[in-house]
Short mmCIF file of C-alpha atoms in Angstrom, two decimals:
data_model
loop_
_atom_site.label_atom_id
_atom_site.label_comp_id
_atom_site.label_asym_id
_atom_site.label_seq_id
_atom_site.Cartn_x
_atom_site.Cartn_y
_atom_site.Cartn_z
CA UNK A 4 -74.24 14.52 -6.03
CA UNK A 5 -77.51 16.10 -6.33
CA UNK A 6 -76.79 19.82 -4.93
CA UNK A 7 -73.80 19.93 -7.67
CA UNK A 8 -75.97 18.51 -10.54
CA UNK A 9 -78.90 20.87 -9.57
CA UNK A 10 -76.23 23.64 -10.06
CA UNK A 11 -75.32 21.87 -13.52
CA UNK A 12 -78.85 21.65 -14.60
CA UNK A 13 -79.97 25.64 -14.11
CA UNK A 14 -76.74 26.93 -15.96
CA UNK A 15 -77.43 24.27 -18.79
CA UNK A 16 -81.44 25.65 -18.64
CA UNK A 17 -79.62 29.57 -18.90
CA UNK A 18 -77.66 28.62 -21.69
CA UNK A 19 -80.44 26.89 -23.49
CA UNK A 20 -82.60 29.87 -23.18
CA UNK A 21 -80.55 32.50 -24.43
CA UNK A 22 -78.95 30.39 -27.53
CA UNK A 23 -81.87 30.71 -29.92
CA UNK A 24 -81.52 34.29 -30.29
CA UNK A 25 -79.95 35.32 -33.96
CA UNK A 26 -77.35 37.44 -34.58
CA UNK A 27 -77.44 40.64 -37.76
CA UNK A 28 -74.21 38.94 -39.29
CA UNK A 29 -72.44 41.84 -39.18
CA UNK A 30 -70.89 41.48 -35.35
CA UNK A 31 -68.03 43.23 -35.98
CA UNK A 32 -65.73 40.65 -33.98
CA UNK A 33 -63.05 39.99 -36.85
CA UNK A 34 -61.51 43.46 -37.08
CA UNK A 35 -59.33 41.74 -39.75
CA UNK A 36 -62.04 41.44 -42.13
CA UNK A 37 -62.10 44.99 -42.09
CA UNK A 38 -58.49 45.64 -42.95
CA UNK A 39 -58.38 45.98 -46.21
CA UNK A 40 -57.56 49.04 -48.46
CA UNK A 41 -61.25 50.62 -48.55
CA UNK A 42 -61.59 54.03 -50.61
CA UNK A 43 -62.13 57.14 -48.22
CA UNK A 44 -65.25 58.22 -49.76
CA UNK A 45 -67.06 58.79 -46.70
CA UNK A 46 -70.86 60.33 -46.48
CA UNK A 47 -71.39 63.31 -44.42
CA UNK A 48 -74.51 62.12 -42.88
CA UNK A 49 -77.68 64.12 -42.58
CA UNK A 50 -77.80 65.89 -39.12
CA UNK A 51 -76.12 68.70 -38.40
CA UNK A 52 -73.38 67.99 -35.47
CA UNK A 53 -69.99 68.81 -34.08
CA UNK A 54 -68.13 65.85 -34.61
CA UNK A 55 -64.55 65.34 -34.33
CA UNK A 56 -62.00 62.65 -35.09
CA UNK A 57 -58.85 62.32 -32.75
CA UNK A 58 -56.13 59.31 -34.03
CA UNK A 59 -55.47 57.11 -32.17
CA UNK A 60 -53.48 54.42 -33.40
CA UNK A 61 -52.77 52.41 -36.64
CA UNK A 62 -52.87 48.81 -36.77
CA UNK A 63 -49.67 47.70 -37.63
CA UNK A 64 -49.59 44.57 -40.55
CA UNK A 65 -48.13 42.31 -38.27
CA UNK A 66 -51.00 42.60 -35.05
CA UNK A 67 -52.12 38.94 -33.22
CA UNK A 68 -55.67 38.75 -34.05
CA UNK A 69 -58.31 39.00 -31.12
CA UNK A 70 -55.50 40.65 -28.75
CA UNK A 71 -57.02 43.87 -29.50
CA UNK A 72 -58.64 45.63 -26.19
CA UNK A 73 -60.39 49.08 -25.70
CA UNK A 74 -60.38 50.76 -22.19
CA UNK A 75 -63.44 50.93 -20.07
CA UNK A 76 -63.87 54.67 -21.10
CA UNK A 77 -63.49 53.66 -24.53
CA UNK A 78 -60.93 56.29 -25.95
CA UNK A 79 -57.60 54.49 -25.60
CA UNK A 80 -56.42 51.06 -27.54
CA UNK A 81 -53.99 47.84 -26.86
CA UNK A 82 -53.11 45.30 -28.35
CA UNK A 83 -49.89 42.26 -29.49
CA UNK A 84 -47.83 42.43 -32.53
CA UNK A 85 -45.23 39.58 -33.65
CA UNK A 86 -42.30 41.00 -35.76
CA UNK A 87 -39.48 38.54 -36.36
CA UNK A 88 -40.08 35.98 -33.97
CA UNK A 89 -40.60 39.03 -31.36
CA UNK A 90 -43.61 40.14 -29.32
CA UNK A 91 -44.69 43.44 -28.46
CA UNK A 92 -47.83 45.58 -26.65
CA UNK A 93 -48.47 48.48 -28.83
CA UNK A 94 -50.70 51.17 -26.55
CA UNK A 95 -52.44 54.02 -28.22
CA UNK A 96 -50.10 53.55 -30.64
CA UNK A 97 -46.96 53.65 -29.01
CA UNK A 98 -44.88 50.34 -29.23
CA UNK A 99 -43.85 48.71 -25.66
CA UNK A 100 -40.13 46.66 -25.20
CA UNK A 101 -39.91 43.46 -27.41
CA UNK A 102 -40.08 40.19 -25.52
CA UNK A 103 -39.89 36.63 -26.55
CA UNK A 104 -43.85 35.90 -26.23
CA UNK A 105 -46.75 37.71 -24.62
CA UNK A 106 -48.79 35.48 -22.48
CA UNK A 107 -52.84 34.87 -24.16
CA UNK A 108 -55.49 37.26 -22.36
CA UNK A 109 -53.54 40.48 -22.93
CA UNK A 110 -52.98 42.96 -22.42
CA UNK A 111 -55.70 44.36 -19.92
CA UNK A 112 -56.63 48.16 -18.65
CA UNK A 113 -57.42 49.02 -14.92
CA UNK A 114 -61.03 49.87 -14.54
CA UNK A 115 -60.34 53.66 -14.67
CA UNK A 116 -58.57 53.08 -18.39
CA UNK A 117 -55.58 54.76 -17.07
CA UNK A 118 -53.23 51.73 -16.48
CA UNK A 119 -52.06 48.88 -18.74
CA UNK A 120 -50.53 45.39 -17.60
CA UNK A 121 -49.38 42.01 -19.25
CA UNK A 122 -47.85 39.37 -18.75
CA UNK A 123 -44.36 38.81 -20.97
CA UNK A 124 -41.43 36.02 -21.45
CA UNK A 125 -37.88 36.43 -21.62
CA UNK A 126 -34.71 34.44 -21.33
CA UNK A 127 -37.74 31.31 -20.25
CA UNK A 128 -38.75 33.71 -17.30
CA UNK A 129 -42.25 35.36 -17.03
CA UNK A 130 -42.29 38.93 -15.91
CA UNK A 131 -45.88 41.31 -15.11
CA UNK A 132 -45.28 44.55 -16.71
CA UNK A 133 -47.32 47.45 -15.44
CA UNK A 134 -47.58 50.99 -16.82
CA UNK A 135 -44.46 49.36 -18.73
CA UNK A 136 -42.24 48.92 -15.61
CA UNK A 137 -41.01 45.32 -15.55
CA UNK A 138 -41.73 43.37 -12.83
CA UNK A 139 -39.12 40.39 -11.22
CA UNK A 140 -38.76 37.50 -13.18
CA UNK A 141 -40.28 33.84 -12.27
CA UNK A 142 -40.45 31.16 -13.49
CA UNK A 143 -44.41 31.42 -14.30
CA UNK A 144 -47.42 33.97 -13.65
CA UNK A 145 -50.69 32.24 -12.09
CA UNK A 146 -53.04 32.42 -14.89
CA UNK A 147 -55.84 34.87 -14.55
CA UNK A 148 -53.39 37.66 -12.78
CA UNK A 149 -52.34 40.46 -12.84
CA UNK A 150 -55.47 41.79 -11.88
CA UNK A 151 -55.84 45.64 -10.62
CA UNK A 152 -58.18 46.38 -7.63
CA UNK A 153 -61.61 48.13 -7.93
CA UNK A 154 -60.42 51.62 -8.06
CA UNK A 155 -57.35 50.99 -10.15
CA UNK A 156 -54.82 52.27 -7.70
CA UNK A 157 -53.16 48.58 -6.64
CA UNK A 158 -52.66 45.07 -8.73
CA UNK A 159 -51.77 41.72 -7.50
CA UNK A 160 -50.68 39.02 -9.04
CA UNK A 161 -49.60 34.93 -8.22
CA UNK A 162 -45.83 33.85 -9.57
CA UNK A 163 -44.43 30.37 -8.82
CA UNK A 164 -40.12 30.34 -8.82
CA UNK A 165 -39.16 26.19 -8.20
CA UNK A 166 -41.35 24.96 -5.78
CA UNK A 167 -42.79 28.24 -4.48
CA UNK A 168 -45.35 30.10 -5.15
CA UNK A 169 -45.94 33.81 -3.78
CA UNK A 170 -48.66 36.29 -3.99
CA UNK A 171 -47.40 39.54 -5.04
CA UNK A 172 -49.17 43.37 -4.41
CA UNK A 173 -48.40 46.38 -5.63
CA UNK A 174 -44.98 44.94 -6.57
CA UNK A 175 -44.48 43.76 -3.18
CA UNK A 176 -44.00 39.57 -2.16
CA UNK A 177 -46.19 38.61 0.58
CA UNK A 178 -44.64 35.17 2.44
CA UNK A 179 -43.80 32.61 0.38
CA UNK A 180 -45.94 29.28 -0.12
CA UNK A 181 -46.20 26.11 -1.60
CA UNK A 182 -49.59 26.25 -3.79
CA UNK A 183 -52.00 29.30 -4.79
CA UNK A 184 -55.78 28.24 -4.43
CA UNK A 185 -55.91 30.33 -7.83
CA UNK A 186 -56.66 33.01 -9.62
CA UNK A 187 -59.81 33.39 -8.88
CA UNK A 188 -59.11 33.45 -4.85
CA UNK A 189 -57.07 37.00 -4.72
CA UNK A 190 -59.54 39.67 -3.95
CA UNK A 191 -59.34 42.83 -3.33
CA UNK A 192 -62.02 44.75 -1.19
CA UNK A 193 -64.48 47.00 -3.05
CA UNK A 194 -62.49 50.22 -1.60
CA UNK A 195 -59.16 48.44 -2.67
CA UNK A 196 -57.86 49.02 0.97
CA UNK A 197 -57.74 44.87 1.44
CA UNK A 198 -56.63 41.87 -0.34
CA UNK A 199 -56.76 38.25 0.44
CA UNK A 200 -56.11 35.31 -1.25
CA UNK A 201 -55.71 31.14 -0.83
CA UNK A 202 -52.58 29.31 0.01
CA UNK A 203 -51.66 26.31 0.82
CA UNK A 204 -48.64 24.86 3.24
CA UNK A 205 -47.97 21.25 2.85
CA UNK A 206 -51.32 19.54 2.22
CA UNK A 207 -52.99 22.13 4.51
CA UNK A 208 -54.79 25.17 3.20
CA UNK A 209 -55.08 28.89 4.19
CA UNK A 210 -56.36 32.14 3.52
CA UNK A 211 -54.34 35.15 3.80
CA UNK A 212 -55.99 38.32 4.88
CA UNK A 213 -53.64 41.40 4.50
CA UNK A 214 -50.85 39.86 4.63
CA UNK A 215 -51.71 37.78 8.17
CA UNK A 216 -52.18 34.19 7.71
CA UNK A 217 -55.46 32.52 9.00
CA UNK A 218 -56.01 28.90 10.28
CA UNK A 219 -55.10 25.74 8.39
CA UNK A 220 -57.17 23.31 6.71
CA UNK A 221 -57.64 20.62 4.38
CA UNK A 222 -59.19 22.54 1.58
CA UNK A 223 -60.80 25.71 0.94
CA UNK A 224 -63.82 26.24 -1.18
CA UNK A 225 -63.81 27.20 -4.55
CA UNK A 226 -64.54 30.83 -5.19
CA UNK A 227 -63.31 31.63 -1.24
CA UNK A 228 -62.73 34.41 0.16
CA UNK A 229 -65.48 37.08 -0.43
CA UNK A 230 -65.69 40.44 0.42
CA UNK A 231 -68.62 41.92 1.71
CA UNK A 232 -70.13 44.99 -0.27
CA UNK A 233 -68.67 47.40 2.41
CA UNK A 234 -65.28 45.88 2.66
CA UNK A 235 -65.59 45.29 6.07
CA UNK A 236 -65.85 41.42 6.37
CA UNK A 237 -64.45 38.73 4.54
CA UNK A 238 -65.59 35.42 4.48
CA UNK A 239 -65.04 31.76 2.62
CA UNK A 240 -66.14 27.92 3.17
CA UNK A 241 -63.16 25.84 4.77
CA UNK A 242 -62.85 21.48 5.17
CA UNK A 243 -61.40 19.95 7.79
CA UNK A 244 -61.74 16.22 8.02
CA UNK A 245 -65.45 15.19 7.09
CA UNK A 246 -66.44 19.27 8.73
CA UNK A 247 -67.38 22.03 6.19
CA UNK A 248 -67.27 25.43 7.70
CA UNK A 249 -67.77 28.73 6.88
CA UNK A 250 -65.41 31.26 8.70
CA UNK A 251 -66.70 35.39 8.71
CA UNK A 252 -63.94 37.42 9.73
CA UNK A 253 -61.85 34.48 11.62
CA UNK A 254 -64.97 32.98 13.47
CA UNK A 255 -66.05 29.79 12.12
CA UNK A 256 -70.01 29.09 11.69
CA UNK A 257 -72.26 25.74 11.91
CA UNK A 258 -70.84 22.29 10.66
CA UNK A 259 -72.05 21.15 7.06
CA UNK A 260 -71.41 18.43 4.66
CA UNK A 261 -70.76 20.76 1.91
CA UNK A 262 -71.06 24.42 1.32
CA UNK A 263 -70.70 26.26 -1.85
CA UNK A 264 -71.90 29.99 -3.04
CA UNK A 265 -71.29 32.46 -0.22
CA UNK A 266 -73.01 35.23 -1.02
CA UNK A 267 -73.45 38.69 0.90
CA UNK A 268 -76.31 41.09 0.66
CA UNK A 269 -76.01 44.26 -0.80
CA UNK A 270 -75.70 46.62 2.02
CA UNK A 271 -73.37 43.44 3.72
CA UNK A 272 -75.78 43.00 6.66
CA UNK A 273 -76.30 39.34 5.79
CA UNK A 274 -74.95 36.11 4.49
CA UNK A 275 -76.10 33.51 2.80
CA UNK A 276 -74.95 29.97 1.27
CA UNK A 277 -75.94 26.85 -0.35
CA UNK A 278 -75.04 23.64 2.46
CA UNK A 279 -75.28 20.05 2.39
CA UNK A 280 -76.36 17.74 4.80
CA UNK A 281 -75.91 14.38 4.16
CA UNK A 282 -77.87 13.89 0.97
CA UNK A 283 -79.97 16.54 1.93
CA UNK A 284 -79.34 20.51 0.42
CA UNK A 285 -79.90 23.94 1.92
CA UNK A 286 -80.05 27.38 2.02
CA UNK A 287 -78.43 28.88 5.04
CA UNK A 288 -79.82 32.37 5.95
CA UNK A 289 -78.08 34.56 8.50
CA UNK A 290 -76.77 31.05 10.33
CA UNK A 291 -80.01 29.56 9.98
CA UNK A 292 -80.51 26.32 8.10
CA UNK A 293 -83.59 26.75 5.55
CA UNK A 294 -85.45 23.62 5.04
CA UNK A 295 -83.95 20.72 3.46
CA UNK A 296 -84.43 19.53 -0.19
CA UNK A 297 -82.81 17.48 -2.95
CA UNK A 298 -81.30 20.33 -4.68
CA UNK A 299 -80.59 23.49 -4.23
CA UNK A 300 -79.48 26.62 -6.41
CA UNK A 301 -77.36 29.58 -5.23
CA UNK A 302 -79.22 32.21 -2.99
CA UNK A 303 -80.04 35.49 -4.39
CA UNK A 304 -80.38 38.59 -2.47
CA UNK A 305 -83.16 41.41 -3.63
CA UNK A 306 -81.54 45.07 -3.83
CA UNK A 307 -82.60 46.30 -0.39
CA UNK A 308 -80.92 43.37 1.36
CA UNK A 309 -84.49 42.13 2.64
CA UNK A 310 -85.24 39.64 0.54
CA UNK A 311 -83.91 35.75 -0.36
CA UNK A 312 -84.52 33.67 -2.87
CA UNK A 313 -82.87 30.71 -4.51
CA UNK A 314 -84.46 27.45 -6.80
CA UNK A 315 -84.89 24.12 -4.76
CA UNK A 316 -85.65 20.17 -6.14
CA UNK A 317 -88.18 17.88 -4.40
CA UNK A 318 -88.62 15.16 -6.24
CA UNK A 319 -89.30 15.77 -9.46
CA UNK A 320 -90.17 19.17 -9.03
CA UNK A 321 -88.14 22.42 -9.35
CA UNK A 322 -89.08 25.46 -7.91
CA UNK A 323 -88.57 28.71 -6.13
CA UNK A 324 -88.48 29.64 -2.68
CA UNK A 325 -88.59 33.82 -1.36
CA UNK A 326 -88.70 34.03 1.74
CA UNK A 327 -89.19 30.54 2.63
CA UNK A 328 -92.33 30.79 0.51
CA UNK A 329 -92.57 27.67 -1.90
CA UNK A 330 -93.74 28.52 -5.32
CA UNK A 331 -95.40 26.59 -8.10
CA UNK A 332 -93.02 23.54 -9.05
CA UNK A 333 -91.95 22.84 -12.32
CA UNK A 334 -89.72 20.62 -14.46
CA UNK A 335 -86.73 23.01 -14.30
CA UNK A 336 -86.70 26.55 -13.11
CA UNK A 337 -84.31 29.07 -13.28
CA UNK A 338 -81.83 31.27 -11.08
CA UNK A 339 -84.76 33.92 -9.49
CA UNK A 340 -83.82 37.63 -10.45
CA UNK A 341 -85.08 40.62 -8.25
CA UNK A 342 -86.35 43.98 -9.69
CA UNK A 343 -83.95 46.96 -8.85
CA UNK A 344 -86.88 48.31 -6.51
CA UNK A 345 -86.82 44.87 -4.61
CA UNK A 346 -90.81 44.56 -5.27
CA UNK A 347 -90.84 41.87 -7.68
CA UNK A 348 -88.91 38.53 -8.82
CA UNK A 349 -88.96 37.10 -11.75
CA UNK A 350 -87.63 33.68 -13.39
CA UNK A 351 -87.43 31.26 -16.25
CA UNK A 352 -89.60 27.94 -15.72
CA UNK A 353 -90.18 24.79 -18.22
CA UNK A 354 -92.61 22.46 -18.29
CA UNK A 355 -93.83 19.92 -20.97
CA UNK A 356 -90.29 21.22 -23.55
CA UNK A 357 -91.90 24.68 -23.01
CA UNK A 358 -90.15 27.85 -21.38
CA UNK A 359 -92.03 30.64 -20.15
CA UNK A 360 -91.32 33.41 -17.32
CA UNK A 361 -92.99 33.20 -13.99
CA UNK A 362 -93.25 36.61 -12.61
CA UNK A 363 -94.56 36.99 -8.96
CA UNK A 364 -96.05 33.62 -9.46
CA UNK A 365 -97.83 34.40 -12.41
CA UNK A 366 -97.07 32.29 -15.66
CA UNK A 367 -96.67 34.24 -18.87
CA UNK A 368 -97.36 32.84 -22.11
CA UNK A 369 -95.42 29.40 -23.11
CA UNK A 370 -92.78 29.44 -25.92
CA UNK A 371 -89.97 27.27 -27.03
CA UNK A 372 -87.57 29.25 -25.29
CA UNK A 373 -86.97 32.40 -23.63
CA UNK A 374 -84.53 34.78 -23.27
CA UNK A 375 -83.19 35.87 -19.27
CA UNK A 376 -86.49 38.52 -17.78
CA UNK A 377 -84.68 42.01 -17.94
CA UNK A 378 -86.26 44.72 -15.45
CA UNK A 379 -86.17 48.60 -16.19
CA UNK A 380 -84.09 50.57 -13.86
CA UNK A 381 -86.76 51.95 -11.73
CA UNK A 382 -88.56 47.95 -11.44
CA UNK A 383 -91.79 48.58 -13.17
CA UNK A 384 -91.06 47.04 -16.37
CA UNK A 385 -90.06 43.51 -17.35
CA UNK A 386 -89.08 42.36 -20.84
CA UNK A 387 -87.69 39.44 -22.45
CA UNK A 388 -87.53 37.78 -26.38
CA UNK A 389 -89.47 34.52 -27.11
CA UNK A 390 -88.86 32.19 -29.81
CA UNK A 391 -92.43 30.60 -31.32
CA UNK A 392 -91.51 27.95 -33.91
CA UNK A 393 -89.90 30.12 -36.90
CA UNK A 394 -90.78 33.10 -35.21
CA UNK A 395 -89.17 35.50 -32.66
CA UNK A 396 -90.96 38.26 -30.62
CA UNK A 397 -90.39 40.61 -27.64
CA UNK A 398 -92.89 40.29 -24.68
CA UNK A 399 -92.98 43.56 -22.34
CA UNK A 400 -95.06 43.09 -19.27
CA UNK A 401 -96.64 40.37 -20.43
CA UNK A 402 -97.85 41.56 -24.08
CA UNK A 403 -96.42 40.28 -26.85
CA UNK A 404 -95.31 42.46 -29.37
CA UNK A 405 -95.12 42.10 -33.08
CA UNK A 406 -93.32 39.05 -34.51
CA UNK A 407 -90.15 38.74 -36.22
CA UNK A 408 -87.88 36.45 -38.08
CA UNK A 409 -85.30 36.90 -35.34
CA UNK A 410 -84.34 39.29 -32.36
CA UNK A 411 -80.95 40.84 -32.10
CA UNK A 412 -78.10 39.28 -29.52
CA UNK A 413 -78.47 41.38 -26.17
CA UNK A 414 -81.73 43.11 -27.16
CA UNK A 415 -84.35 44.34 -25.85
CA UNK A 416 -83.16 47.10 -23.52
CA UNK A 417 -84.73 50.25 -21.32
CA UNK A 418 -83.91 53.52 -21.04
CA UNK A 419 -82.32 54.74 -17.93
CA UNK A 420 -85.88 56.06 -17.10
CA UNK A 421 -87.46 52.84 -17.94
CA UNK A 422 -90.04 54.66 -20.12
CA UNK A 423 -88.74 53.80 -23.40
CA UNK A 424 -87.50 50.35 -24.77
CA UNK A 425 -85.59 49.72 -28.22
CA UNK A 426 -84.20 46.39 -29.83
CA UNK A 427 -83.30 45.06 -32.94
CA UNK A 428 -85.13 42.74 -35.44
CA UNK A 429 -84.79 41.20 -39.09
CA UNK A 430 -87.46 40.48 -41.82
CA UNK A 431 -86.27 39.12 -44.76
CA UNK A 432 -82.51 39.95 -45.34
CA UNK A 433 -83.40 43.29 -43.77
CA UNK A 434 -82.14 44.01 -40.25
CA UNK A 435 -83.48 47.34 -38.11
CA UNK A 436 -84.39 48.59 -34.70
CA UNK A 437 -87.57 48.72 -32.87
CA UNK A 438 -87.76 51.59 -30.80
CA UNK A 439 -91.23 52.22 -28.17
CA UNK A 440 -92.70 49.70 -31.00
CA UNK A 441 -91.85 51.80 -33.88
CA UNK A 442 -90.02 49.94 -36.85
CA UNK A 443 -86.52 52.21 -38.09
CA UNK A 444 -85.04 52.20 -41.33
CA UNK A 445 -83.44 48.62 -42.38
CA UNK A 446 -80.07 48.19 -42.66
CA UNK A 447 -77.90 45.01 -44.07
CA UNK A 448 -77.14 44.35 -40.65
CA UNK A 449 -77.69 45.74 -36.72
CA UNK A 450 -74.38 45.84 -34.85
CA UNK A 451 -74.74 43.82 -31.93
CA UNK A 452 -74.02 45.00 -27.89
CA UNK A 453 -74.26 49.13 -29.46
CA UNK A 454 -78.04 49.54 -28.70
CA UNK A 455 -77.39 52.29 -26.10
CA UNK A 456 -79.66 55.36 -24.66
CA UNK A 457 -78.43 58.78 -23.24
CA UNK A 458 -78.65 59.00 -19.41
CA UNK A 459 -81.66 61.37 -19.94
CA UNK A 460 -83.32 58.55 -22.04
CA UNK A 461 -84.06 61.01 -25.02
CA UNK A 462 -81.88 59.75 -27.79
CA UNK A 463 -80.66 56.14 -29.00
CA UNK A 464 -77.82 55.15 -30.88
CA UNK A 465 -76.53 51.94 -32.10
CA UNK A 466 -74.00 51.11 -34.39
CA UNK A 467 -75.55 49.60 -38.41
CA UNK A 468 -73.81 48.17 -41.46
CA UNK A 469 -74.36 48.78 -45.08
CA UNK A 470 -72.62 46.59 -47.38
CA UNK A 471 -68.76 46.87 -46.22
CA UNK A 472 -69.25 50.33 -44.24
CA UNK A 473 -70.60 50.82 -41.06
CA UNK A 474 -72.69 53.41 -39.37
CA UNK A 475 -73.72 54.83 -36.14
CA UNK A 476 -77.26 55.60 -35.98
CA UNK A 477 -78.61 58.60 -34.26
CA UNK A 478 -82.44 58.60 -33.33
CA UNK A 479 -83.56 56.85 -36.42
CA UNK A 480 -80.68 59.03 -38.74
CA UNK A 481 -77.51 58.04 -39.98
CA UNK A 482 -73.91 59.35 -39.45
CA UNK A 483 -70.66 59.52 -41.33
CA UNK A 484 -69.87 55.94 -42.46
CA UNK A 485 -66.76 54.18 -41.76
CA UNK A 486 -64.72 50.99 -42.70
CA UNK A 487 -65.48 49.40 -39.06
CA UNK A 488 -67.18 50.54 -35.96
CA UNK A 489 -64.73 48.77 -33.41
CA UNK A 490 -66.98 46.43 -30.78
CA UNK A 491 -63.93 43.78 -31.12
CA UNK A 492 -62.43 44.14 -27.50
CA UNK A 493 -65.30 45.54 -25.78
CA UNK A 494 -65.26 48.48 -28.08
CA UNK A 495 -68.54 50.38 -27.97
CA UNK A 496 -71.16 53.33 -28.12
CA UNK A 497 -70.85 55.52 -25.05
CA UNK A 498 -72.84 58.69 -24.19
CA UNK A 499 -70.37 60.60 -21.87
CA UNK A 500 -73.51 63.32 -21.46
CA UNK A 501 -76.90 63.83 -22.32
CA UNK A 502 -75.95 65.02 -25.86
CA UNK A 503 -72.30 63.77 -26.15
CA UNK A 504 -71.35 60.65 -27.28
CA UNK A 505 -68.18 58.48 -28.34
CA UNK A 506 -66.97 55.68 -30.18
CA UNK A 507 -64.11 54.04 -32.38
CA UNK A 508 -63.95 53.75 -35.87
CA UNK A 509 -61.39 51.79 -38.34
CA UNK A 510 -60.32 54.16 -41.66
CA UNK A 511 -58.41 52.12 -43.21
CA UNK A 512 -55.39 50.72 -41.51
CA UNK A 513 -55.76 53.33 -38.53
CA UNK A 514 -58.56 54.00 -35.47
CA UNK A 515 -60.20 56.78 -34.35
CA UNK A 516 -61.75 58.18 -31.59
CA UNK A 517 -65.34 59.57 -33.03
CA UNK A 518 -66.58 62.45 -30.35
CA UNK A 519 -70.26 64.00 -31.47
CA UNK A 520 -72.07 66.50 -29.59
CA UNK A 521 -75.61 67.91 -30.18
#
């Protein structure tokens, strides 16, 4: 089906565009590599700053690799150990109860970092453990669950007992059913007060909203249900025979031959989705069908909710449609991106095996590959990285910057005020950061996903590597050296205030929380 194939083409295009950019080779993704005996002769750094180190946990020799997870506030650590065939979770150094096994992808922290959950097995049964409390044992727990509400107050998971399935909300079973739509169907509203999920009764499917069973259908579409940002409305796609309908707050909308990618506007007042009528694809906005095409991509709302854009294919041409107006056609186009101020829209395009960015209809230079464009927080500037032959470069507002052998993954980045820009680059064996066009000191490596500006945009911090040592750099100056900067499990450098930052480090086999004030 063309409309589905179109979506696959776009996702592949985006993947190809971002895949070429180099890493520094010191990405700190294998913590085990740093867990070796290293002499503790740390340098004190050049800056006079108030630095504190708080012990968090030791890494047990029996830890299970790649299970370490850092809390969203970057202050807590949890991981899994296996000793004598028994499995346990370590939370901030405290060993939890032993089990026959701990399921993969766990433990997890709640969004507020206060709570921890995981799935364990004992006596051939699975249990969900939240804040140290075991739930009821079941035969299986639905993959991808448990999950916390956005505010962390609530949790939910799916479970199987015999031939029956059930969703458990805050420890309370809902009505049992014959099957669940999947982990992606269990949703909390943004305020955490409402919940919804998809379930099966015999060969029919239905949505449950706040404990109330909705109408039976032959199928429920993927990624359903969807709450509006204000938590007041819930929508889902459903199939009844040959009819495909969108249901909004219990009311069926117009029928189609296919439906996907339901999207509410940021202000919750509008709804858009991709649909199919016969062999033609289209986007529906506020209940109004837009023009038919051979294929379409998911619709995207602008931050102010006033505009909607999507990609479309007609014949051999792909193009972007913004508020019903077709842009220029190309061999391929990417999913459109609105600027934060909603004044601009940009997207990737490809023509004759060359890729480029289109910004408000204006083509930038063509390259072998380009990364997804990034707007500054104020929407006034746009940047991206590009590959041109064996050289890589950053482009700011269409202006090429200096060319290098490599550009660090995840860069460039803007400061919060949009005035400053930084990225990692490589020349020969040396990696360094370029800030506001100025090259900083070189290192053996720059740690990926660590570049961060302070909230007031005045300061820049990032991780660097020298030999087998890790260092945090603040405004170009080296701080104390450690065995490793913890970036595994979403660890990162965090500014709590304009002159207060924190990060987790490894010293020997111990993890410490480092806080700096300056």
